[in-house]
């Protein structure tokens, strides 16, 4: 597991570093996605999570959910477009799960991607993500996860 400035980034995931979103390939060609520890550190404790509903079509690069903390409200953007097939109901009821366990219990949605083969190469493998996140943190002036 990569650890960049105190932020854990598991090796088995794919990352959209720019948007601080991780992707996990799951059975049937679908993907699960959530926020990285960097995203949750930047946002602070999450107080609300509002995903797009099951069956909703997501356009590539658009929001799959809205997340809110005490200091930030904004979209969680998915590079992959497709259909939402499952949402994390537990995260709706306890949004700060994304702060405490972003990679297991804190996932946001499952997506049936429409063109995963073209999106996947634009993501960074977890085993290779450290340099990309170092550069992003430098560019954003982010010291790291507490």
mmCIF file of N, CA and C in Angstrom:
data_model
loop_
_atom_site.group_PDB
_atom_site.id
_atom_site.type_symbol
_atom_site.label_atom_id
_atom_site.label_comp_id
_atom_site.label_asym_id
_atom_site.label_seq_id
_atom_site.Cartn_x
_atom_site.Cartn_y
_atom_site.Cartn_z
ATOM 1 N N UNK A 1 0.839 -1.182 0.000
ATOM 2 C CA UNK A 1 0.000 0.000 0.000
ATOM 3 C C UNK A 1 0.881 1.241 0.000
ATOM 4 N N UNK A 2 0.587 2.147 -0.924
ATOM 5 C CA UNK A 2 1.308 3.415 -0.954
ATOM 6 C C UNK A 2 0.827 4.287 0.200
ATOM 7 N N UNK A 3 1.759 5.006 0.790
ATOM 8 C CA UNK A 3 1.428 5.987 1.818
ATOM 9 C C UNK A 3 2.123 7.280 1.415
ATOM 10 N N UNK A 4 1.330 8.249 0.988
ATOM 11 C CA UNK A 4 1.867 9.518 0.535
ATOM 12 C C UNK A 4 1.464 10.591 1.542
ATOM 13 N N UNK A 5 2.475 11.089 2.259
ATOM 14 C CA UNK A 5 2.243 12.146 3.263
ATOM 15 C C UNK A 5 1.134 11.754 4.246
ATOM 16 N N UNK A 6 1.146 10.503 4.673
ATOM 17 C CA UNK A 6 0.174 10.021 5.649
ATOM 18 C C UNK A 6 -1.150 9.578 5.061
ATOM 19 N N UNK A 7 -1.295 9.649 3.755
ATOM 20 C CA UNK A 7 -2.532 9.235 3.082
ATOM 21 C C UNK A 7 -2.336 7.841 2.491
ATOM 22 N N UNK A 8 -3.147 6.879 2.938
ATOM 23 C CA UNK A 8 -3.061 5.513 2.437
ATOM 24 C C UNK A 8 -3.765 5.386 1.097
ATOM 25 N N UNK A 9 -3.112 4.674 0.182
ATOM 26 C CA UNK A 9 -3.640 4.448 -1.165
ATOM 27 C C UNK A 9 -3.387 2.986 -1.535
ATOM 28 N N UNK A 10 -4.390 2.115 -1.330
ATOM 29 C CA UNK A 10 -4.203 0.684 -1.574
ATOM 30 C C UNK A 10 -3.750 0.366 -3.002
ATOM 31 N N UNK A 11 -2.875 -0.628 -3.099
ATOM 32 C CA UNK A 11 -2.298 -1.037 -4.383
ATOM 33 C C UNK A 11 -3.300 -1.660 -5.340
ATOM 34 N N UNK A 12 -4.377 -2.260 -4.818
ATOM 35 C CA UNK A 12 -5.298 -3.019 -5.666
ATOM 36 C C UNK A 12 -6.374 -2.162 -6.335
ATOM 37 N N UNK A 13 -6.290 -0.854 -6.193
ATOM 38 C CA UNK A 13 -7.292 0.036 -6.780
ATOM 39 C C UNK A 13 -6.714 0.816 -7.952
ATOM 40 N N UNK A 14 -7.601 1.435 -8.703
ATOM 41 C CA UNK A 14 -7.228 2.341 -9.787
ATOM 42 C C UNK A 14 -7.653 3.742 -9.354
ATOM 43 N N UNK A 15 -6.847 4.751 -9.700
ATOM 44 C CA UNK A 15 -7.095 6.095 -9.184
ATOM 45 C C UNK A 15 -7.247 7.143 -10.268
ATOM 46 N N UNK A 16 -8.230 8.016 -10.064
ATOM 47 C CA UNK A 16 -8.358 9.270 -10.785
ATOM 48 C C UNK A 16 -7.811 10.309 -9.818
ATOM 49 N N UNK A 17 -6.526 10.596 -9.937
ATOM 50 C CA UNK A 17 -5.833 11.470 -8.991
ATOM 51 C C UNK A 17 -6.425 12.876 -9.011
ATOM 52 N N UNK A 18 -6.718 13.391 -10.169
ATOM 53 C CA UNK A 18 -7.244 14.761 -10.292
ATOM 54 C C UNK A 18 -8.517 14.954 -9.479
ATOM 55 N N UNK A 19 -9.411 13.963 -9.499
ATOM 56 C CA UNK A 19 -10.695 14.069 -8.799
ATOM 57 C C UNK A 19 -10.722 13.332 -7.462
ATOM 58 N N UNK A 20 -9.603 12.722 -7.061
ATOM 59 C CA UNK A 20 -9.493 12.013 -5.781
ATOM 60 C C UNK A 20 -10.523 10.888 -5.646
ATOM 61 N N UNK A 21 -10.694 10.131 -6.729
ATOM 62 C CA UNK A 21 -11.652 9.021 -6.746
ATOM 63 C C UNK A 21 -10.908 7.725 -7.039
ATOM 64 N N UNK A 22 -11.290 6.653 -6.332
ATOM 65 C CA UNK A 22 -10.730 5.323 -6.618
ATOM 66 C C UNK A 22 -11.792 4.454 -7.285
ATOM 67 N N UNK A 23 -11.313 3.475 -8.046
ATOM 68 C CA UNK A 23 -12.159 2.508 -8.733
ATOM 69 C C UNK A 23 -11.677 1.100 -8.393
ATOM 70 N N UNK A 24 -12.632 0.200 -8.178
ATOM 71 C CA UNK A 24 -12.337 -1.223 -7.962
ATOM 72 C C UNK A 24 -13.165 -2.021 -8.962
ATOM 73 N N UNK A 25 -12.498 -2.853 -9.741
ATOM 74 C CA UNK A 25 -13.226 -3.721 -10.657
ATOM 75 C C UNK A 25 -13.868 -4.838 -9.851
ATOM 76 N N UNK A 26 -15.161 -5.088 -10.109
ATOM 77 C CA UNK A 26 -15.878 -6.134 -9.386
ATOM 78 C C UNK A 26 -16.510 -7.095 -10.389
ATOM 79 N N UNK A 27 -17.148 -8.116 -9.877
ATOM 80 C CA UNK A 27 -17.724 -9.170 -10.720
ATOM 81 C C UNK A 27 -18.657 -8.611 -11.786
ATOM 82 N N UNK A 28 -18.631 -9.250 -12.935
ATOM 83 C CA UNK A 28 -19.539 -8.892 -14.010
ATOM 84 C C UNK A 28 -19.123 -7.688 -14.835
ATOM 85 N N UNK A 29 -17.892 -7.206 -14.643
ATOM 86 C CA UNK A 29 -17.428 -6.069 -15.420
ATOM 87 C C UNK A 29 -17.839 -4.721 -14.860
ATOM 88 N N UNK A 30 -18.438 -4.716 -13.681
ATOM 89 C CA UNK A 30 -18.842 -3.465 -13.051
ATOM 90 C C UNK A 30 -17.703 -2.902 -12.208
ATOM 91 N N UNK A 31 -17.868 -1.645 -11.780
ATOM 92 C CA UNK A 31 -16.859 -1.009 -10.939
ATOM 93 C C UNK A 31 -17.523 -0.373 -9.729
ATOM 94 N N UNK A 32 -16.798 -0.413 -8.642
ATOM 95 C CA UNK A 32 -17.198 0.254 -7.411
ATOM 96 C C UNK A 32 -16.292 1.468 -7.294
ATOM 97 N N UNK A 33 -16.798 2.574 -6.786
ATOM 98 C CA UNK A 33 -15.932 3.728 -6.623
ATOM 99 C C UNK A 33 -16.228 4.479 -5.342
ATOM 100 N N UNK A 34 -15.200 5.213 -4.917
ATOM 101 C CA UNK A 34 -15.305 5.989 -3.692
ATOM 102 C C UNK A 34 -14.250 7.076 -3.670
ATOM 103 N N UNK A 35 -14.197 7.786 -2.560
ATOM 104 C CA UNK A 35 -13.247 8.876 -2.388
ATOM 105 C C UNK A 35 -11.967 8.362 -1.745
ATOM 106 N N UNK A 36 -10.853 8.950 -2.112
ATOM 107 C CA UNK A 36 -9.570 8.585 -1.514
ATOM 108 C C UNK A 36 -9.425 9.230 -0.137
ATOM 109 N N UNK A 37 -8.429 8.782 0.613
ATOM 110 C CA UNK A 37 -8.137 9.414 1.900
ATOM 111 C C UNK A 37 -7.732 10.871 1.705
ATOM 112 N N UNK A 38 -7.156 11.184 0.562
ATOM 113 C CA UNK A 38 -6.802 12.583 0.272
ATOM 114 C C UNK A 38 -8.080 13.419 0.190
ATOM 115 N N UNK A 39 -9.084 12.917 -0.515
ATOM 116 C CA UNK A 39 -10.363 13.635 -0.646
ATOM 117 C C UNK A 39 -10.996 13.877 0.712
ATOM 118 N N UNK A 40 -11.034 12.849 1.536
ATOM 119 C CA UNK A 40 -11.695 12.999 2.831
ATOM 120 C C UNK A 40 -10.895 13.897 3.768
ATOM 121 N N UNK A 41 -9.563 13.879 3.644
ATOM 122 C CA UNK A 41 -8.739 14.790 4.454
ATOM 123 C C UNK A 41 -8.962 16.238 4.031
ATOM 124 N N UNK A 42 -9.053 16.475 2.740
ATOM 125 C CA UNK A 42 -9.310 17.827 2.238
ATOM 126 C C UNK A 42 -10.688 18.322 2.659
ATOM 127 N N UNK A 43 -11.684 17.452 2.590
ATOM 128 C CA UNK A 43 -13.065 17.845 2.887
ATOM 129 C C UNK A 43 -13.333 17.989 4.382
ATOM 130 N N UNK A 44 -12.680 17.166 5.190
ATOM 131 C CA UNK A 44 -13.008 17.110 6.610
ATOM 132 C C UNK A 44 -14.109 16.089 6.838
ATOM 133 N N UNK A 45 -14.658 16.060 8.050
ATOM 134 C CA UNK A 45 -15.687 15.067 8.374
ATOM 135 C C UNK A 45 -16.922 15.260 7.508
ATOM 136 N N UNK A 46 -17.297 14.206 6.813
ATOM 137 C CA UNK A 46 -18.475 14.278 5.955
ATOM 138 C C UNK A 46 -19.750 14.243 6.789
ATOM 139 N N UNK A 47 -20.703 15.084 6.412
ATOM 140 C CA UNK A 47 -21.973 15.161 7.127
ATOM 141 C C UNK A 47 -23.153 14.743 6.253
ATOM 142 N N UNK A 48 -22.936 14.680 4.918
ATOM 143 C CA UNK A 48 -24.013 14.250 4.022
ATOM 144 C C UNK A 48 -23.419 13.599 2.781
ATOM 145 N N UNK A 49 -24.124 12.581 2.297
ATOM 146 C CA UNK A 49 -23.755 11.881 1.077
ATOM 147 C C UNK A 49 -25.048 11.631 0.309
ATOM 148 N N UNK A 50 -25.131 12.181 -0.905
ATOM 149 C CA UNK A 50 -26.325 12.046 -1.732
ATOM 150 C C UNK A 50 -25.920 11.483 -3.091
ATOM 151 N N UNK A 51 -26.046 10.168 -3.266
ATOM 152 C CA UNK A 51 -25.672 9.557 -4.546
ATOM 153 C C UNK A 51 -26.767 9.731 -5.589
ATOM 154 N N UNK A 52 -26.385 9.582 -6.853
ATOM 155 C CA UNK A 52 -27.387 9.488 -7.914
ATOM 156 C C UNK A 52 -28.153 8.198 -7.668
ATOM 157 N N UNK A 53 -29.389 8.163 -8.060
ATOM 158 C CA UNK A 53 -30.230 6.998 -7.766
ATOM 159 C C UNK A 53 -29.878 5.799 -8.666
ATOM 160 N N UNK A 54 -30.213 4.609 -8.195
ATOM 161 C CA UNK A 54 -30.020 3.392 -8.976
ATOM 162 C C UNK A 54 -30.804 3.527 -10.282
ATOM 163 N N UNK A 55 -30.154 3.169 -11.383
ATOM 164 C CA UNK A 55 -30.764 3.275 -12.695
ATOM 165 C C UNK A 55 -30.399 4.556 -13.432
ATOM 166 N N UNK A 56 -29.833 5.511 -12.716
ATOM 167 C CA UNK A 56 -29.458 6.800 -13.310
ATOM 168 C C UNK A 56 -28.236 6.631 -14.203
ATOM 169 N N UNK A 57 -28.279 7.271 -15.368
ATOM 170 C CA UNK A 57 -27.136 7.287 -16.273
ATOM 171 C C UNK A 57 -26.200 8.421 -15.868
ATOM 172 N N UNK A 58 -24.925 8.100 -15.759
ATOM 173 C CA UNK A 58 -23.895 9.096 -15.427
ATOM 174 C C UNK A 58 -23.078 9.343 -16.690
ATOM 175 N N UNK A 59 -22.892 10.570 -17.033
ATOM 176 C CA UNK A 59 -22.034 10.915 -18.169
ATOM 177 C C UNK A 59 -20.579 10.914 -17.701
ATOM 178 N N UNK A 60 -19.636 10.520 -18.565
ATOM 179 C CA UNK A 60 -18.222 10.529 -18.173
ATOM 180 C C UNK A 60 -17.775 11.918 -17.703
ATOM 181 N N UNK A 61 -17.080 11.933 -16.565
ATOM 182 C CA UNK A 61 -16.573 13.187 -16.016
ATOM 183 C C UNK A 61 -17.576 13.983 -15.210
ATOM 184 N N UNK A 62 -18.772 13.441 -15.033
ATOM 185 C CA UNK A 62 -19.819 14.150 -14.293
ATOM 186 C C UNK A 62 -20.022 13.534 -12.915
ATOM 187 N N UNK A 63 -20.826 14.191 -12.120
ATOM 188 C CA UNK A 63 -21.060 13.800 -10.738
ATOM 189 C C UNK A 63 -21.847 12.495 -10.618
ATOM 190 N N UNK A 64 -21.376 11.636 -9.715
ATOM 191 C CA UNK A 64 -22.118 10.419 -9.380
ATOM 192 C C UNK A 64 -22.745 10.560 -7.993
ATOM 193 N N UNK A 65 -22.361 11.631 -7.279
ATOM 194 C CA UNK A 65 -22.876 11.887 -5.935
ATOM 195 C C UNK A 65 -22.495 13.309 -5.521
ATOM 196 N N UNK A 66 -23.191 13.802 -4.519
ATOM 197 C CA UNK A 66 -22.813 15.061 -3.883
ATOM 198 C C UNK A 66 -22.388 14.720 -2.463
ATOM 199 N N UNK A 67 -21.262 15.278 -2.060
ATOM 200 C CA UNK A 67 -20.776 15.062 -0.701
ATOM 201 C C UNK A 67 -20.671 16.415 -0.002
ATOM 202 N N UNK A 68 -20.905 16.379 1.297
ATOM 203 C CA UNK A 68 -20.895 17.614 2.076
ATOM 204 C C UNK A 68 -20.176 17.392 3.398
ATOM 205 N N UNK A 69 -19.331 18.348 3.726
ATOM 206 C CA UNK A 69 -18.675 18.358 5.037
ATOM 207 C C UNK A 69 -18.972 19.711 5.667
ATOM 208 N N UNK A 70 -18.428 19.948 6.836
ATOM 209 C CA UNK A 70 -18.620 21.232 7.491
ATOM 210 C C UNK A 70 -18.009 22.392 6.723
ATOM 211 N N UNK A 71 -17.044 22.092 5.846
ATOM 212 C CA UNK A 71 -16.365 23.174 5.116
ATOM 213 C C UNK A 71 -16.436 23.065 3.602
ATOM 214 N N UNK A 72 -17.168 22.070 3.074
ATOM 215 C CA UNK A 72 -17.176 21.887 1.625
ATOM 216 C C UNK A 72 -18.426 21.137 1.189
ATOM 217 N N UNK A 73 -18.994 21.546 0.060
ATOM 218 C CA UNK A 73 -20.077 20.816 -0.604
ATOM 219 C C UNK A 73 -19.689 20.734 -2.066
ATOM 220 N N UNK A 74 -19.763 19.533 -2.637
ATOM 221 C CA UNK A 74 -19.412 19.432 -4.039
ATOM 222 C C UNK A 74 -19.668 18.067 -4.624
ATOM 223 N N UNK A 75 -19.386 17.967 -5.920
ATOM 224 C CA UNK A 75 -19.631 16.717 -6.632
ATOM 225 C C UNK A 75 -18.484 15.732 -6.487
ATOM 226 N N UNK A 76 -18.825 14.463 -6.485
ATOM 227 C CA UNK A 76 -17.841 13.388 -6.640
ATOM 228 C C UNK A 76 -17.946 12.993 -8.106
ATOM 229 N N UNK A 77 -16.900 13.283 -8.867
ATOM 230 C CA UNK A 77 -16.944 13.078 -10.315
ATOM 231 C C UNK A 77 -16.352 11.727 -10.698
ATOM 232 N N UNK A 78 -17.030 11.059 -11.623
ATOM 233 C CA UNK A 78 -16.576 9.770 -12.121
ATOM 234 C C UNK A 78 -16.079 9.917 -13.552
ATOM 235 N N UNK A 79 -14.831 9.539 -13.795
ATOM 236 C CA UNK A 79 -14.324 9.545 -15.171
ATOM 237 C C UNK A 79 -15.081 8.562 -16.042
ATOM 238 N N UNK A 80 -15.593 7.508 -15.418
ATOM 239 C CA UNK A 80 -16.352 6.493 -16.148
ATOM 240 C C UNK A 80 -17.826 6.875 -16.195
ATOM 241 N N UNK A 81 -18.403 6.790 -17.375
ATOM 242 C CA UNK A 81 -19.837 6.950 -17.512
ATOM 243 C C UNK A 81 -20.505 5.591 -17.431
ATOM 244 N N UNK A 82 -21.800 5.592 -17.239
ATOM 245 C CA UNK A 82 -22.533 4.337 -17.179
ATOM 246 C C UNK A 82 -23.775 4.457 -16.334
ATOM 247 N N UNK A 83 -24.286 3.321 -15.908
ATOM 248 C CA UNK A 83 -25.517 3.248 -15.138
ATOM 249 C C UNK A 83 -25.215 2.892 -13.690
ATOM 250 N N UNK A 84 -25.784 3.642 -12.759
ATOM 251 C CA UNK A 84 -25.655 3.330 -11.334
ATOM 252 C C UNK A 84 -26.468 2.068 -11.066
ATOM 253 N N UNK A 85 -25.803 1.035 -10.549
ATOM 254 C CA UNK A 85 -26.513 -0.220 -10.276
ATOM 255 C C UNK A 85 -26.694 -0.484 -8.779
ATOM 256 N N UNK A 86 -25.921 0.243 -7.955
ATOM 257 C CA UNK A 86 -26.029 0.050 -6.505
ATOM 258 C C UNK A 86 -25.478 1.292 -5.829
ATOM 259 N N UNK A 87 -26.094 1.665 -4.713
ATOM 260 C CA UNK A 87 -25.578 2.770 -3.905
ATOM 261 C C UNK A 87 -25.317 2.262 -2.495
ATOM 262 N N UNK A 88 -24.411 2.928 -1.813
ATOM 263 C CA UNK A 88 -24.068 2.533 -0.449
ATOM 264 C C UNK A 88 -25.036 3.212 0.518
ATOM 265 N N UNK A 89 -26.103 2.503 0.858
ATOM 266 C CA UNK A 89 -27.126 3.023 1.779
ATOM 267 C C UNK A 89 -26.521 3.358 3.142
ATOM 268 N N UNK A 90 -25.546 2.552 3.586
ATOM 269 C CA UNK A 90 -24.924 2.804 4.880
ATOM 270 C C UNK A 90 -24.208 4.151 4.898
ATOM 271 N N UNK A 91 -23.633 4.534 3.764
ATOM 272 C CA UNK A 91 -22.933 5.809 3.684
ATOM 273 C C UNK A 91 -23.916 6.980 3.730
ATOM 274 N N UNK A 92 -25.120 6.784 3.206
ATOM 275 C CA UNK A 92 -26.158 7.816 3.302
ATOM 276 C C UNK A 92 -26.478 8.066 4.766
ATOM 277 N N UNK A 93 -26.620 6.986 5.525
ATOM 278 C CA UNK A 93 -26.991 7.088 6.938
ATOM 279 C C UNK A 93 -25.839 7.514 7.839
ATOM 280 N N UNK A 94 -24.604 7.212 7.433
ATOM 281 C CA UNK A 94 -23.430 7.545 8.248
ATOM 282 C C UNK A 94 -22.301 7.999 7.312
ATOM 283 N N UNK A 95 -22.402 9.232 6.802
ATOM 284 C CA UNK A 95 -21.452 9.711 5.790
ATOM 285 C C UNK A 95 -19.992 9.708 6.234
ATOM 286 N N UNK A 96 -19.739 9.885 7.524
ATOM 287 C CA UNK A 96 -18.338 9.946 7.957
ATOM 288 C C UNK A 96 -17.639 8.588 7.906
ATOM 289 N N UNK A 97 -18.357 7.532 7.513
ATOM 290 C CA UNK A 97 -17.704 6.246 7.247
ATOM 291 C C UNK A 97 -16.641 6.418 6.167
ATOM 292 N N UNK A 98 -16.889 7.335 5.230
ATOM 293 C CA UNK A 98 -15.901 7.610 4.180
ATOM 294 C C UNK A 98 -14.612 8.175 4.766
ATOM 295 N N UNK A 99 -14.706 8.842 5.912
ATOM 296 C CA UNK A 99 -13.509 9.363 6.575
ATOM 297 C C UNK A 99 -12.738 8.259 7.296
ATOM 298 N N UNK A 100 -13.456 7.331 7.909
ATOM 299 C CA UNK A 100 -12.808 6.311 8.730
ATOM 300 C C UNK A 100 -12.418 5.056 7.956
ATOM 301 N N UNK A 101 -13.138 4.744 6.880
ATOM 302 C CA UNK A 101 -12.884 3.525 6.112
ATOM 303 C C UNK A 101 -13.254 3.738 4.636
ATOM 304 N N UNK A 102 -12.520 4.631 3.946
ATOM 305 C CA UNK A 102 -12.921 5.004 2.591
ATOM 306 C C UNK A 102 -12.822 3.896 1.553
ATOM 307 N N UNK A 103 -12.018 2.872 1.810
ATOM 308 C CA UNK A 103 -11.760 1.865 0.775
ATOM 309 C C UNK A 103 -12.561 0.574 0.923
ATOM 310 N N UNK A 104 -13.235 0.388 2.042
ATOM 311 C CA UNK A 104 -14.036 -0.823 2.227
ATOM 312 C C UNK A 104 -15.490 -0.433 2.499
ATOM 313 N N UNK A 105 -15.778 0.027 3.695
ATOM 314 C CA UNK A 105 -17.152 0.367 4.073
ATOM 315 C C UNK A 105 -17.620 1.693 3.472
ATOM 316 N N UNK A 106 -16.688 2.567 3.093
ATOM 317 C CA UNK A 106 -17.037 3.905 2.632
ATOM 318 C C UNK A 106 -17.168 4.077 1.135
ATOM 319 N N UNK A 107 -17.305 2.994 0.369
ATOM 320 C CA UNK A 107 -17.513 3.117 -1.077
ATOM 321 C C UNK A 107 -18.804 3.896 -1.329
ATOM 322 N N UNK A 108 -18.914 4.502 -2.512
ATOM 323 C CA UNK A 108 -20.076 5.347 -2.807
ATOM 324 C C UNK A 108 -21.118 4.651 -3.671
ATOM 325 N N UNK A 109 -20.701 4.225 -4.866
ATOM 326 C CA UNK A 109 -21.652 3.607 -5.802
ATOM 327 C C UNK A 109 -20.987 2.455 -6.540
ATOM 328 N N UNK A 110 -21.823 1.623 -7.142
ATOM 329 C CA UNK A 110 -21.365 0.643 -8.121
ATOM 330 C C UNK A 110 -21.949 1.073 -9.452
ATOM 331 N N UNK A 111 -21.125 0.973 -10.471
ATOM 332 C CA UNK A 111 -21.465 1.471 -11.792
ATOM 333 C C UNK A 111 -21.295 0.370 -12.827
ATOM 334 N N UNK A 112 -22.242 0.281 -13.738
ATOM 335 C CA UNK A 112 -22.067 -0.553 -14.926
ATOM 336 C C UNK A 112 -21.504 0.390 -15.989
ATOM 337 N N UNK A 113 -20.172 0.371 -16.175
ATOM 338 C CA UNK A 113 -19.560 1.368 -17.060
ATOM 339 C C UNK A 113 -19.902 1.126 -18.517
ATOM 340 N N UNK A 114 -20.024 2.206 -19.272
ATOM 341 C CA UNK A 114 -20.396 2.063 -20.680
ATOM 342 C C UNK A 114 -19.191 1.851 -21.580
ATOM 343 N N UNK A 115 -18.019 2.343 -21.222
ATOM 344 C CA UNK A 115 -16.839 2.167 -22.058
ATOM 345 C C UNK A 115 -15.596 2.051 -21.178
ATOM 346 N N UNK A 116 -15.609 1.074 -20.305
ATOM 347 C CA UNK A 116 -14.534 0.893 -19.337
ATOM 348 C C UNK A 116 -13.176 0.705 -20.015
ATOM 349 N N UNK A 117 -13.152 0.026 -21.144
ATOM 350 C CA UNK A 117 -11.893 -0.247 -21.844
ATOM 351 C C UNK A 117 -11.173 1.039 -22.246
ATOM 352 N N UNK A 118 -11.903 2.109 -22.500
ATOM 353 C CA UNK A 118 -11.240 3.362 -22.860
ATOM 354 C C UNK A 118 -10.931 4.223 -21.636
ATOM 355 N N UNK A 119 -11.648 4.022 -20.534
ATOM 356 C CA UNK A 119 -11.421 4.803 -19.313
ATOM 357 C C UNK A 119 -10.262 4.226 -18.499
ATOM 358 N N UNK A 120 -10.222 2.923 -18.380
ATOM 359 C CA UNK A 120 -9.246 2.262 -17.506
ATOM 360 C C UNK A 120 -7.801 2.711 -17.752
ATOM 361 N N UNK A 121 -7.333 2.855 -19.007
ATOM 362 C CA UNK A 121 -5.937 3.275 -19.214
ATOM 363 C C UNK A 121 -5.620 4.692 -18.710
ATOM 364 N N UNK A 122 -6.653 5.516 -18.495
ATOM 365 C CA UNK A 122 -6.415 6.873 -17.999
ATOM 366 C C UNK A 122 -6.294 6.923 -16.478
ATOM 367 N N UNK A 123 -6.561 5.798 -15.807
ATOM 368 C CA UNK A 123 -6.456 5.718 -14.355
ATOM 369 C C UNK A 123 -5.061 5.225 -13.970
ATOM 370 N N UNK A 124 -4.646 5.535 -12.743
ATOM 371 C CA UNK A 124 -3.319 5.161 -12.269
ATOM 372 C C UNK A 124 -3.437 3.946 -11.356
ATOM 373 N N UNK A 125 -2.644 2.930 -11.627
ATOM 374 C CA UNK A 125 -2.610 1.742 -10.768
ATOM 375 C C UNK A 125 -2.133 2.121 -9.371
ATOM 376 N N UNK A 126 -2.730 1.488 -8.379
ATOM 377 C CA UNK A 126 -2.354 1.772 -7.001
ATOM 378 C C UNK A 126 -0.881 1.591 -6.731
ATOM 379 N N UNK A 127 -0.278 0.583 -7.344
ATOM 380 C CA UNK A 127 1.150 0.332 -7.129
ATOM 381 C C UNK A 127 2.025 1.429 -7.740
ATOM 382 N N UNK A 128 1.439 2.247 -8.633
ATOM 383 C CA UNK A 128 2.190 3.313 -9.300
ATOM 384 C C UNK A 128 1.712 4.717 -8.936
ATOM 385 N N UNK A 129 0.803 4.835 -7.971
ATOM 386 C CA UNK A 129 0.121 6.110 -7.738
ATOM 387 C C UNK A 129 0.921 7.131 -6.921
ATOM 388 N N UNK A 130 1.901 6.701 -6.148
ATOM 389 C CA UNK A 130 2.604 7.624 -5.255
ATOM 390 C C UNK A 130 3.177 8.852 -5.970
ATOM 391 N N UNK A 131 3.919 8.714 -7.071
ATOM 392 C CA UNK A 131 4.458 9.920 -7.719
ATOM 393 C C UNK A 131 3.373 10.879 -8.213
ATOM 394 N N UNK A 132 2.285 10.343 -8.730
ATOM 395 C CA UNK A 132 1.186 11.197 -9.199
ATOM 396 C C UNK A 132 0.563 11.975 -8.056
ATOM 397 N N UNK A 133 0.380 11.305 -6.916
ATOM 398 C CA UNK A 133 -0.202 12.001 -5.761
ATOM 399 C C UNK A 133 0.778 12.990 -5.139
ATOM 400 N N UNK A 134 2.050 12.681 -5.126
ATOM 401 C CA UNK A 134 3.053 13.655 -4.644
ATOM 402 C C UNK A 134 2.965 14.934 -5.468
ATOM 403 N N UNK A 135 2.913 14.789 -6.781
ATOM 404 C CA UNK A 135 2.842 15.943 -7.670
ATOM 405 C C UNK A 135 1.543 16.723 -7.461
ATOM 406 N N UNK A 136 0.428 16.021 -7.308
ATOM 407 C CA UNK A 136 -0.867 16.673 -7.093
ATOM 408 C C UNK A 136 -0.870 17.431 -5.769
ATOM 409 N N UNK A 137 -0.322 16.823 -4.726
ATOM 410 C CA UNK A 137 -0.266 17.489 -3.425
ATOM 411 C C UNK A 137 0.616 18.729 -3.471
ATOM 412 N N UNK A 138 1.750 18.622 -4.185
ATOM 413 C CA UNK A 138 2.602 19.792 -4.354
ATOM 414 C C UNK A 138 1.865 20.907 -5.080
ATOM 415 N N UNK A 139 1.208 20.560 -6.185
ATOM 416 C CA UNK A 139 0.494 21.551 -6.992
ATOM 417 C C UNK A 139 -0.636 22.230 -6.192
ATOM 418 N N UNK A 140 -1.280 21.457 -5.327
ATOM 419 C CA UNK A 140 -2.414 21.988 -4.548
ATOM 420 C C UNK A 140 -1.993 22.571 -3.205
ATOM 421 N N UNK A 141 -0.708 22.454 -2.856
ATOM 422 C CA UNK A 141 -0.256 22.955 -1.551
ATOM 423 C C UNK A 141 -0.844 22.193 -0.384
ATOM 424 N N UNK A 142 -1.051 20.881 -0.566
ATOM 425 C CA UNK A 142 -1.644 20.037 0.474
ATOM 426 C C UNK A 142 -0.548 19.299 1.215
ATOM 427 N N UNK A 143 -0.443 19.515 2.515
ATOM 428 C CA UNK A 143 0.633 18.925 3.313
ATOM 429 C C UNK A 143 0.459 17.427 3.542
ATOM 430 N N UNK A 144 -0.789 16.955 3.542
ATOM 431 C CA UNK A 144 -1.026 15.526 3.725
ATOM 432 C C UNK A 144 -2.134 15.249 4.704
ATOM 433 N N UNK A 145 -2.389 13.973 4.907
ATOM 434 C CA UNK A 145 -3.441 13.521 5.817
ATOM 435 C C UNK A 145 -2.917 13.577 7.242
ATOM 436 N N UNK A 146 -3.770 14.010 8.141
ATOM 437 C CA UNK A 146 -3.364 14.135 9.551
ATOM 438 C C UNK A 146 -3.294 12.778 10.207
#
